[in-house]
Coordinates of C-alpha atoms and ligand atoms in Angstrom, one line a residue:
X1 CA 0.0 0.0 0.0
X2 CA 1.5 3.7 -0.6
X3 CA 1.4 6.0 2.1
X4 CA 1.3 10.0 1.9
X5 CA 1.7 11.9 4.9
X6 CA -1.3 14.1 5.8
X7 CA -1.6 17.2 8.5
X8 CA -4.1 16.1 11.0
X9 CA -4.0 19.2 13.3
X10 CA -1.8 22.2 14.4
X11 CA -0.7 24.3 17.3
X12 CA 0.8 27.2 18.2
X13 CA 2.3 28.8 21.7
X14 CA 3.6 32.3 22.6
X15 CA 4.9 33.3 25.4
X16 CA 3.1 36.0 27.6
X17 CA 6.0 38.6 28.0
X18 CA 6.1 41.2 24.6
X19 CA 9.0 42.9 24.3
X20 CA 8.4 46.0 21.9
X21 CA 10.8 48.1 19.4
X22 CA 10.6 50.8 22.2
X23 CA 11.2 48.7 25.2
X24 CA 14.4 47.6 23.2
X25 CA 14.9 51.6 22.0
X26 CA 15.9 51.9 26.0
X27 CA 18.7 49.9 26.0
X28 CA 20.1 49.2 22.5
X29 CA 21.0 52.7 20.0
X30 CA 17.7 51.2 17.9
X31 CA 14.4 53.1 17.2
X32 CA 10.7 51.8 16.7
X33 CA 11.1 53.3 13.0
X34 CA 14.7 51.7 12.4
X35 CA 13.4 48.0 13.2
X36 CA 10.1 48.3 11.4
X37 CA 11.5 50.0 8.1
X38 CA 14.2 47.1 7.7
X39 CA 12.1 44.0 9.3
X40 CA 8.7 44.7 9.7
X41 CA 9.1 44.0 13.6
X42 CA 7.0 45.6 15.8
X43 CA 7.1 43.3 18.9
X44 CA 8.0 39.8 19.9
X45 CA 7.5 37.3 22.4
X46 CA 10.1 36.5 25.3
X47 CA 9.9 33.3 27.4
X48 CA 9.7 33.9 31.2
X49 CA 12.5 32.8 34.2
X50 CA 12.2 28.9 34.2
X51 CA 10.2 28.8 31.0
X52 CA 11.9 26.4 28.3
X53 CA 11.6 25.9 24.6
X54 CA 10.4 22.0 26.0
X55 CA 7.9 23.7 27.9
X56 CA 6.7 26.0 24.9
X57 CA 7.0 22.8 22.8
X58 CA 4.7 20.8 24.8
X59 CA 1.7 23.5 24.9
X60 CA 1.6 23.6 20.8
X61 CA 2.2 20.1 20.9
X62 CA -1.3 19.8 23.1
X63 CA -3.1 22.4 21.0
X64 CA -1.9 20.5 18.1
X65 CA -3.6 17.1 19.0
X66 CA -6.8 18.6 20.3
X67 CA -7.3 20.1 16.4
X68 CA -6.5 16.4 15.6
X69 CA -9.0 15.0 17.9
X70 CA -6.0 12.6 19.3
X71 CA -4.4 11.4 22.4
X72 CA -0.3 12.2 23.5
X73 CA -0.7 8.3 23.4
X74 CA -1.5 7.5 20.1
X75 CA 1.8 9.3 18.7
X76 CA 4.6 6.9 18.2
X77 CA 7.2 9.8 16.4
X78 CA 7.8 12.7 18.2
X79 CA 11.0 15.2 16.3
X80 CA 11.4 18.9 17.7
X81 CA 13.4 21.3 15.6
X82 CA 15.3 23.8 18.0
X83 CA 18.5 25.5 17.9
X84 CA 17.9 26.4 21.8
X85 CA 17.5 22.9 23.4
X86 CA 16.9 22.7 27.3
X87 CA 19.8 20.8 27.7
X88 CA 22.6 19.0 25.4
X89 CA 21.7 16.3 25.7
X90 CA 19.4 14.5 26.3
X91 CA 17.3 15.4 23.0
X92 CA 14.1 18.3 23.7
X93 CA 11.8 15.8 22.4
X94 CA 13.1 13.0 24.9
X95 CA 11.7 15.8 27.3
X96 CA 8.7 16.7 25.2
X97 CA 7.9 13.3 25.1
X98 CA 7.5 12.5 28.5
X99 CA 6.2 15.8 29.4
X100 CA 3.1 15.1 27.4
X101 CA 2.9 11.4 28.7
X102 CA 3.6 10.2 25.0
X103 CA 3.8 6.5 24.4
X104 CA 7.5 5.0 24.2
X105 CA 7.9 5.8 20.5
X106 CA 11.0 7.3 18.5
X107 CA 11.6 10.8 19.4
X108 CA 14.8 13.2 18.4
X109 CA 15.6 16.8 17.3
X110 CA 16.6 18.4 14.5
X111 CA 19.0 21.0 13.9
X112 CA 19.2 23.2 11.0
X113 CA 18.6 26.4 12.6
X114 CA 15.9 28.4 11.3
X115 CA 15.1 26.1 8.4
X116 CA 14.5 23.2 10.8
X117 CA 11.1 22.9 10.7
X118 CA 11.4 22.4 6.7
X119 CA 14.1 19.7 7.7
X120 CA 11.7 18.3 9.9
X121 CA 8.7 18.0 7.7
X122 CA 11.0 16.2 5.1
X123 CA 12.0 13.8 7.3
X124 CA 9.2 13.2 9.3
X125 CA 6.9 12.4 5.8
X126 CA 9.1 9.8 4.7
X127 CA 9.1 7.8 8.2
X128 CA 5.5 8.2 7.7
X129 CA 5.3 7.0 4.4
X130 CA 7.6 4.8 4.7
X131 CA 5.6 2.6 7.2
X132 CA 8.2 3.0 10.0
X133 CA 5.7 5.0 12.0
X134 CA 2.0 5.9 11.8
X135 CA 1.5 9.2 13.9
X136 CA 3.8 12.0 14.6
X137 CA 4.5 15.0 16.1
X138 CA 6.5 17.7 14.9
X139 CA 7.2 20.8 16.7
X140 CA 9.3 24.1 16.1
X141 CA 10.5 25.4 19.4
X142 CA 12.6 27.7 20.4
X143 CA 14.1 30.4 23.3
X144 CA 16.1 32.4 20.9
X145 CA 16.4 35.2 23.3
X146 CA 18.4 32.7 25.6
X147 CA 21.2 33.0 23.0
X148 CA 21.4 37.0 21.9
X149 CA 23.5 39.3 22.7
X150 CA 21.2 41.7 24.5
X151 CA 24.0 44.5 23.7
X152 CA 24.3 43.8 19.7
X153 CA 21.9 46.1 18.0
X154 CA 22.2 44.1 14.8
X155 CA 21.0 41.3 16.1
X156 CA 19.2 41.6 19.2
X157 CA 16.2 43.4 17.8
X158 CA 15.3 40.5 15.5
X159 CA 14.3 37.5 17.2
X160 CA 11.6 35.8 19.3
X161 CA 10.6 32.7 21.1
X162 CA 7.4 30.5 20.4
X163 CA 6.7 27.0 19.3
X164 CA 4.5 25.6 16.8
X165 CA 3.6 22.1 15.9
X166 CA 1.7 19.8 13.2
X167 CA 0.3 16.0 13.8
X168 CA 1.0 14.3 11.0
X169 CA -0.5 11.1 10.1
X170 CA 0.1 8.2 7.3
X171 CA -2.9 7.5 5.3
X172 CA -3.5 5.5 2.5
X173 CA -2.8 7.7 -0.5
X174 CA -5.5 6.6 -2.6
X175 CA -7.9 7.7 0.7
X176 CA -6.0 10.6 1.5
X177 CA -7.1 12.2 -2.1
X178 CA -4.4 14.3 -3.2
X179 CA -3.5 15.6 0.6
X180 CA -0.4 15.5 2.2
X181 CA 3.2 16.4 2.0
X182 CA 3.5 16.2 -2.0
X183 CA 7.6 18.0 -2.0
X184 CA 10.4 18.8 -0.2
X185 CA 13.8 20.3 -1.1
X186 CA 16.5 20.5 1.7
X187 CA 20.4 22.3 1.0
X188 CA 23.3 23.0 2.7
X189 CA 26.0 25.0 2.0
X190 CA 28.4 24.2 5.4
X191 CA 31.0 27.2 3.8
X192 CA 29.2 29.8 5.0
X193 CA 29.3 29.1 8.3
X194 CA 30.6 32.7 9.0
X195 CA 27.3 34.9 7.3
X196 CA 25.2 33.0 10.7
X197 CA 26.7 31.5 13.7
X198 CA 26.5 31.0 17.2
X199 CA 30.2 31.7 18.7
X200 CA 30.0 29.0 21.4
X201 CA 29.8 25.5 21.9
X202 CA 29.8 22.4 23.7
X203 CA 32.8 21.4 22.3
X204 CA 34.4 24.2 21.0
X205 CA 34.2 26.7 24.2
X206 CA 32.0 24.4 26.7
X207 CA 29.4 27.6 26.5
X208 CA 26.5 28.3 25.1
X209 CA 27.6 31.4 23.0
X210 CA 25.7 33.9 21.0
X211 CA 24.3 34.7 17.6
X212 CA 26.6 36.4 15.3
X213 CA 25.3 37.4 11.8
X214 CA 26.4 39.4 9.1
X215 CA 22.6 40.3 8.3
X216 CA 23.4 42.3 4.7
X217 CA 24.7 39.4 3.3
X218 CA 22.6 36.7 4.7
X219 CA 19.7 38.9 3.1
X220 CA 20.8 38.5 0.2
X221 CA 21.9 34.7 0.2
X222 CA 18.1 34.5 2.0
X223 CA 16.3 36.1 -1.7
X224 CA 18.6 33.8 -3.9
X225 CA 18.3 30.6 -2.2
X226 CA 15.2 30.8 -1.0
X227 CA 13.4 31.7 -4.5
X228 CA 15.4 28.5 -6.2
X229 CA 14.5 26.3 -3.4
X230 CA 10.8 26.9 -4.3
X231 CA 10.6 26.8 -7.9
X232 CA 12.1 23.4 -7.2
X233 CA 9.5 22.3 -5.5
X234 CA 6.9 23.4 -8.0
X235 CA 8.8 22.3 -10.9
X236 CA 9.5 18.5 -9.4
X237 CA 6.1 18.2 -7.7
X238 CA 4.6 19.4 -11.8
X239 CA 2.3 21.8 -10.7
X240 CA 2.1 25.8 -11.8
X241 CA 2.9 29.0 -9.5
X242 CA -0.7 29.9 -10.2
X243 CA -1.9 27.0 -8.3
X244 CA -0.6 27.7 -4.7
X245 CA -3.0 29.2 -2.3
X246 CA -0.9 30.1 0.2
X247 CA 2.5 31.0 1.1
X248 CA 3.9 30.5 4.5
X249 CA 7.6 31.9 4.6
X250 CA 10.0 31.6 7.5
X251 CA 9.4 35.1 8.7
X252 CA 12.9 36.3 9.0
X253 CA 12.4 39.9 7.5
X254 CA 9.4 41.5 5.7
X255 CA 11.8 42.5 3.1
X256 CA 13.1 39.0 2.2
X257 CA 9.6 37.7 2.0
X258 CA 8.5 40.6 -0.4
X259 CA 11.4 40.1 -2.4
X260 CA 10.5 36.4 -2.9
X261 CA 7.3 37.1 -3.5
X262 CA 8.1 39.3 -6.7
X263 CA 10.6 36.8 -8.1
X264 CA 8.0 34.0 -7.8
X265 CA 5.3 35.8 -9.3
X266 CA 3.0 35.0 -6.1
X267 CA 1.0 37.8 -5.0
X268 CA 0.8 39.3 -1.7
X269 CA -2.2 38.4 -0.4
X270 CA -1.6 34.7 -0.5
X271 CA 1.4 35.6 1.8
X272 CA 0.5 34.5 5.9
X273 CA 2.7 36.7 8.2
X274 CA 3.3 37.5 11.4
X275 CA 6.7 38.9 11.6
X276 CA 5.2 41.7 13.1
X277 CA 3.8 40.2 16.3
X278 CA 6.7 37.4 16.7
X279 CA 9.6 38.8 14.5
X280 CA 11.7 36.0 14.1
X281 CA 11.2 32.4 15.7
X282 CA 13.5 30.2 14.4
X283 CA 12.1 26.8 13.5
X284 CA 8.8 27.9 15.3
X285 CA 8.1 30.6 12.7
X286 CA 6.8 28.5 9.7
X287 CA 4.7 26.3 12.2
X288 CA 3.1 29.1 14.1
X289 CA 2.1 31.3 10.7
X290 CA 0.9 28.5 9.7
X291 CA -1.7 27.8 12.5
X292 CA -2.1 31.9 12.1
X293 CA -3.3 31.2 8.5
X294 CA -5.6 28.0 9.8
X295 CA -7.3 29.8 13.3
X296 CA -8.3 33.1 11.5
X297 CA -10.0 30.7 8.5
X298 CA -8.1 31.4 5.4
X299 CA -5.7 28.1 5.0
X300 CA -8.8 25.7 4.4
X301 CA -8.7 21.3 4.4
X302 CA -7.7 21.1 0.2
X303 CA -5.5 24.2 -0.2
X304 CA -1.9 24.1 -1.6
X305 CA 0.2 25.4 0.5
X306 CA 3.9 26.4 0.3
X307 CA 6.6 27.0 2.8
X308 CA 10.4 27.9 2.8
X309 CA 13.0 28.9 5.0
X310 CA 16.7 29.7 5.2
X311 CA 19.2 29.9 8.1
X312 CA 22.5 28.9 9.7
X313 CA 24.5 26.5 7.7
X314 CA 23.7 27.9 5.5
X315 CA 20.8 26.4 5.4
X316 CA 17.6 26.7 3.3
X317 CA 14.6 24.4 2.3
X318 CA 11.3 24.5 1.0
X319 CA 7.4 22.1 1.2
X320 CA 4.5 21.7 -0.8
X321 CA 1.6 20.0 0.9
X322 CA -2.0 20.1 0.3
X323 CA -4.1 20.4 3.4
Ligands
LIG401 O1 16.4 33.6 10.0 C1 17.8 33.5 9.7 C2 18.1 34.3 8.5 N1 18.3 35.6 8.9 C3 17.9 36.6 8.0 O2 17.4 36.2 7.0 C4 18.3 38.0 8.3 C5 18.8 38.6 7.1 N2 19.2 40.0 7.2 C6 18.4 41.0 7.5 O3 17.2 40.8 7.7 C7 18.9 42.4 7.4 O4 20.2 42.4 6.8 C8 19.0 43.2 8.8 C9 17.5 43.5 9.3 C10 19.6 42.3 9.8 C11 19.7 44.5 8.7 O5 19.1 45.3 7.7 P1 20.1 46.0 6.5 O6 19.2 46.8 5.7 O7 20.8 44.8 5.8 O8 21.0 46.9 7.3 P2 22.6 46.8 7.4 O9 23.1 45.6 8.2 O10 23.2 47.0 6.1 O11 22.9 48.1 8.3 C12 22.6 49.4 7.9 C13 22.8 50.3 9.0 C14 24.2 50.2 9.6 O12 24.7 51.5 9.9 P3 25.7 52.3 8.9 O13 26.9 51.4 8.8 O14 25.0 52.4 7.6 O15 26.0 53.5 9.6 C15 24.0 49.5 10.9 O16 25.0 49.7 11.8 O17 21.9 50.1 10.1 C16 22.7 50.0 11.3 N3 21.9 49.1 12.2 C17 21.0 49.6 13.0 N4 20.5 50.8 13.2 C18 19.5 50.9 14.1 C19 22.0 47.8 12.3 N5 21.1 47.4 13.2 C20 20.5 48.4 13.7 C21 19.4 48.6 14.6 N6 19.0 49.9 14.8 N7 18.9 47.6 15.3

C-alpha cells in the first residue's frame, strides 16, 4: 500500500511577556522606525524565568492534537526542531515526550537552525510514508532570546521565542485524495558558516555562545536561495505557480519575503505573516504562521500550501503539501 503523509492538526504557543521596538529603543541605540522600516518587527515574544523551549513545545504540541481529535498516546514519532535545546543532551523531544505522557515511540531533534522545521517535515513524511511510524508530532521550538546578545543592535532586535507544531499522520494515498506532504527540497551550504553562527559551543568553548550574523549578506543569500528552493519544488512536484493558495515563509524579514514574493510571481495576499507580532522564531516561525493562517480561517482542508526557510548553515529548504 503507498502511504502519503497528511496534517491532521496544528498548534501554536507564545509566550506572555512582549517585548516591543521601544522597550528595546531603552537599552540598545535602535528606534521603533529603524526596526520596522528594515524588518517589519514591531514586537515579539520573550519566554519567562524557568520557562523552556520543551515547555513551549509541549503547549503547541497539546493544542496540536486537540485540532487532531488525538491522544499524546497515540503518537509513536515525536522530532522537535530547535536551535535552543533545554539541555545538550538528552534530545528536547526526549523531554517533550514525557512531558506530554507520550507512548514509548521514536523521538529526536533536528538541527538546522531556522530552516529546521522544513528539515523536519522532510524527514518526518518519509518515516510516515515509509511505514516506519504511523502518527507524529513535529514541533518548532525555540528560546532564541536565551542566546542573543542583548548589547548587539544588529541582532538583538530581531528575534523571538514561540513553538509551533503539526500532527502528522500516514494514510493510504488513494484515501487521503491528493492531501499530504507532496515536495520537499533540503540544501546545505556548510561554507558559509561565517554569514550566521553561534560563537560557542559544547565542544568548541564548553558555552552556550551567541548569535553572530552578518545580516546584509545573509539577506541577500536569504532572496537567492530561497526563490530557487521553491521553484524546485513546484517544478518537481509538476504543478504551476498559479496554483498555490498560500504561502507561508520563515518570517525572518518583511523584506526578504516581499522580495520572494516578486521573483515567484505570487501575489501578496496569498502571503501568511506574522513577523510583526513574533519577529523572528526560528524553527517555530513556519509552524506558528501556519496555524495563524488556519485559526483566523483562510488556510482551508484542500489548499496548496507552500513553505520555505533559510538559516544557519547555510541552510535553506522549501514544502508543498496540500491540506
Ligand atoms: O532567519 C535566519 C536568516 N536571517 C535573516 O534572513 C536575516 C537577514 N538580514 C536582515 O534581515 C537584514 O540584513 C537586517 C535586518 C539584519 C539588517 O538590515 P540591513 O538593511 O541589511 O542593514 P545593514 O546591516 O546594512 O545596516 C545598515 C545600517 C548600519 O549602519 P551604517 O553602517 O550604515 O552607519 C548598521 O549599523 O543600520 C545600522 N543598524 C541599526 N540601526 C538601528 C544595524 N542594526 C540596527 C538597529 N537599529 N537595530
Amino acid at each position: 500500500m503507498s502511504l502519503t503523509a497528511i496534517v491532521r492538526g496544528c498548534g501554536a504557543y507564545l509566550p506572555e511577556k512582549i517585548l516591543t521596538n521601544e522597550d528595546l529603543s531603552k537599552t540598545v541605540d535602535t528606534s521603533d522606525a529603524w526596526i520596522r522600516e528594515r524588518t517589519g518587527i514591531r514586537e515579539r515574544h520573550i519566554a519567562a524565568d524557568g520557562e523552556y523551549t520543551s515547555d513551549l513545545a509541549v503547549k503547541a504540541a497539546q493544542e496540536a492534537l486537540q485540532s487532531a481529535g488525538m491522544e499524546a498516546s497515540d503518537i509513536d514519532l515525536i522530532v522537535v526542531a530547535t536551535t535552543t535545546p533545554d539541555l545538550t543532551f538528552p534530545s528536547t523531544a526526549a523531554i517533550v515526550q514525557a512531558k506530554l505522557g507520550a507512548g514509548i515511540g521514536a523521538a529526536f531533534d533536528i538541527q538546522a537552525v531556522c530552516t529546521g522545521f522544513v528539515y523536519a517535515i522532510s524527514t518526518v513524511e518519509k518515516f510516515l510514508t515509509s511505514g516506519q511510524h504511523k502518527r507524529a508530532l513535529l514541533i518548532g521550538a525555540e528560546t532564541f532570546s536565551r542566546i542573543l546578545d542583548w548589547t548587539d543592535r544588529a541582532t538583538c532586535v530581531l528575534f523571538g521565542d514561540g513553538a509551533g507544531a503539526f500532527v502528522l499522520e500516514a494514510q493510504d494515498t488513494a484515501a487521503a485524495a491528493g492531501r499530504g506532504v507532496m515536495n520537499s527540497y533540503l540544501r546545505c551550504d556548510g561554507r558559509q558558516v561565517d554569514l550566521l553562527h553561534v560563537d560557542g559551543g559544547v565542544s568548541s568553548t564548553q558555552t552556550t555562545g551567541h548569535v553572530r550574523m552578518q545580516g546584509n549578506k545573509v539577506f541577500r543569500e536569504a532572496v537567492l536561495r530561497i526563490s530557487e528552493a521553491m521553484q524546485r519544488v513546484i517544478e518537481e512536484a509538476g504543478i504551476k505557480v498559479t496554483d498555490i493558495d498560500w504561502f507561508v515563509p520563515h518570517q525572518a524579514n518583511e523584506r526578504i519575503i516581499k522580495g520572494v514574493v516578486k521573483k515567484l510571481d505570487l501575489r501578496t495576499d496569498q502571503v501568511i505573516s506574522t513577523i510583526s507580532g513574533q519577529g523572528n522564531t526560528s524553527a517555530a516561525s513556519i509552524p506558528l504562521a501556519y496555524c495563524a493562517g488556519v485559526a483566523d480561517g483562510r488556510i482551508k482542508k484542500g489548499d496548496l500550501v507552500l513553505l520555505e526557510a533559510m538559516g544557519g548553515g547555510l541552510t535553506w529548504g522549501a514544502a508543498l503539501m496540500r491540506v
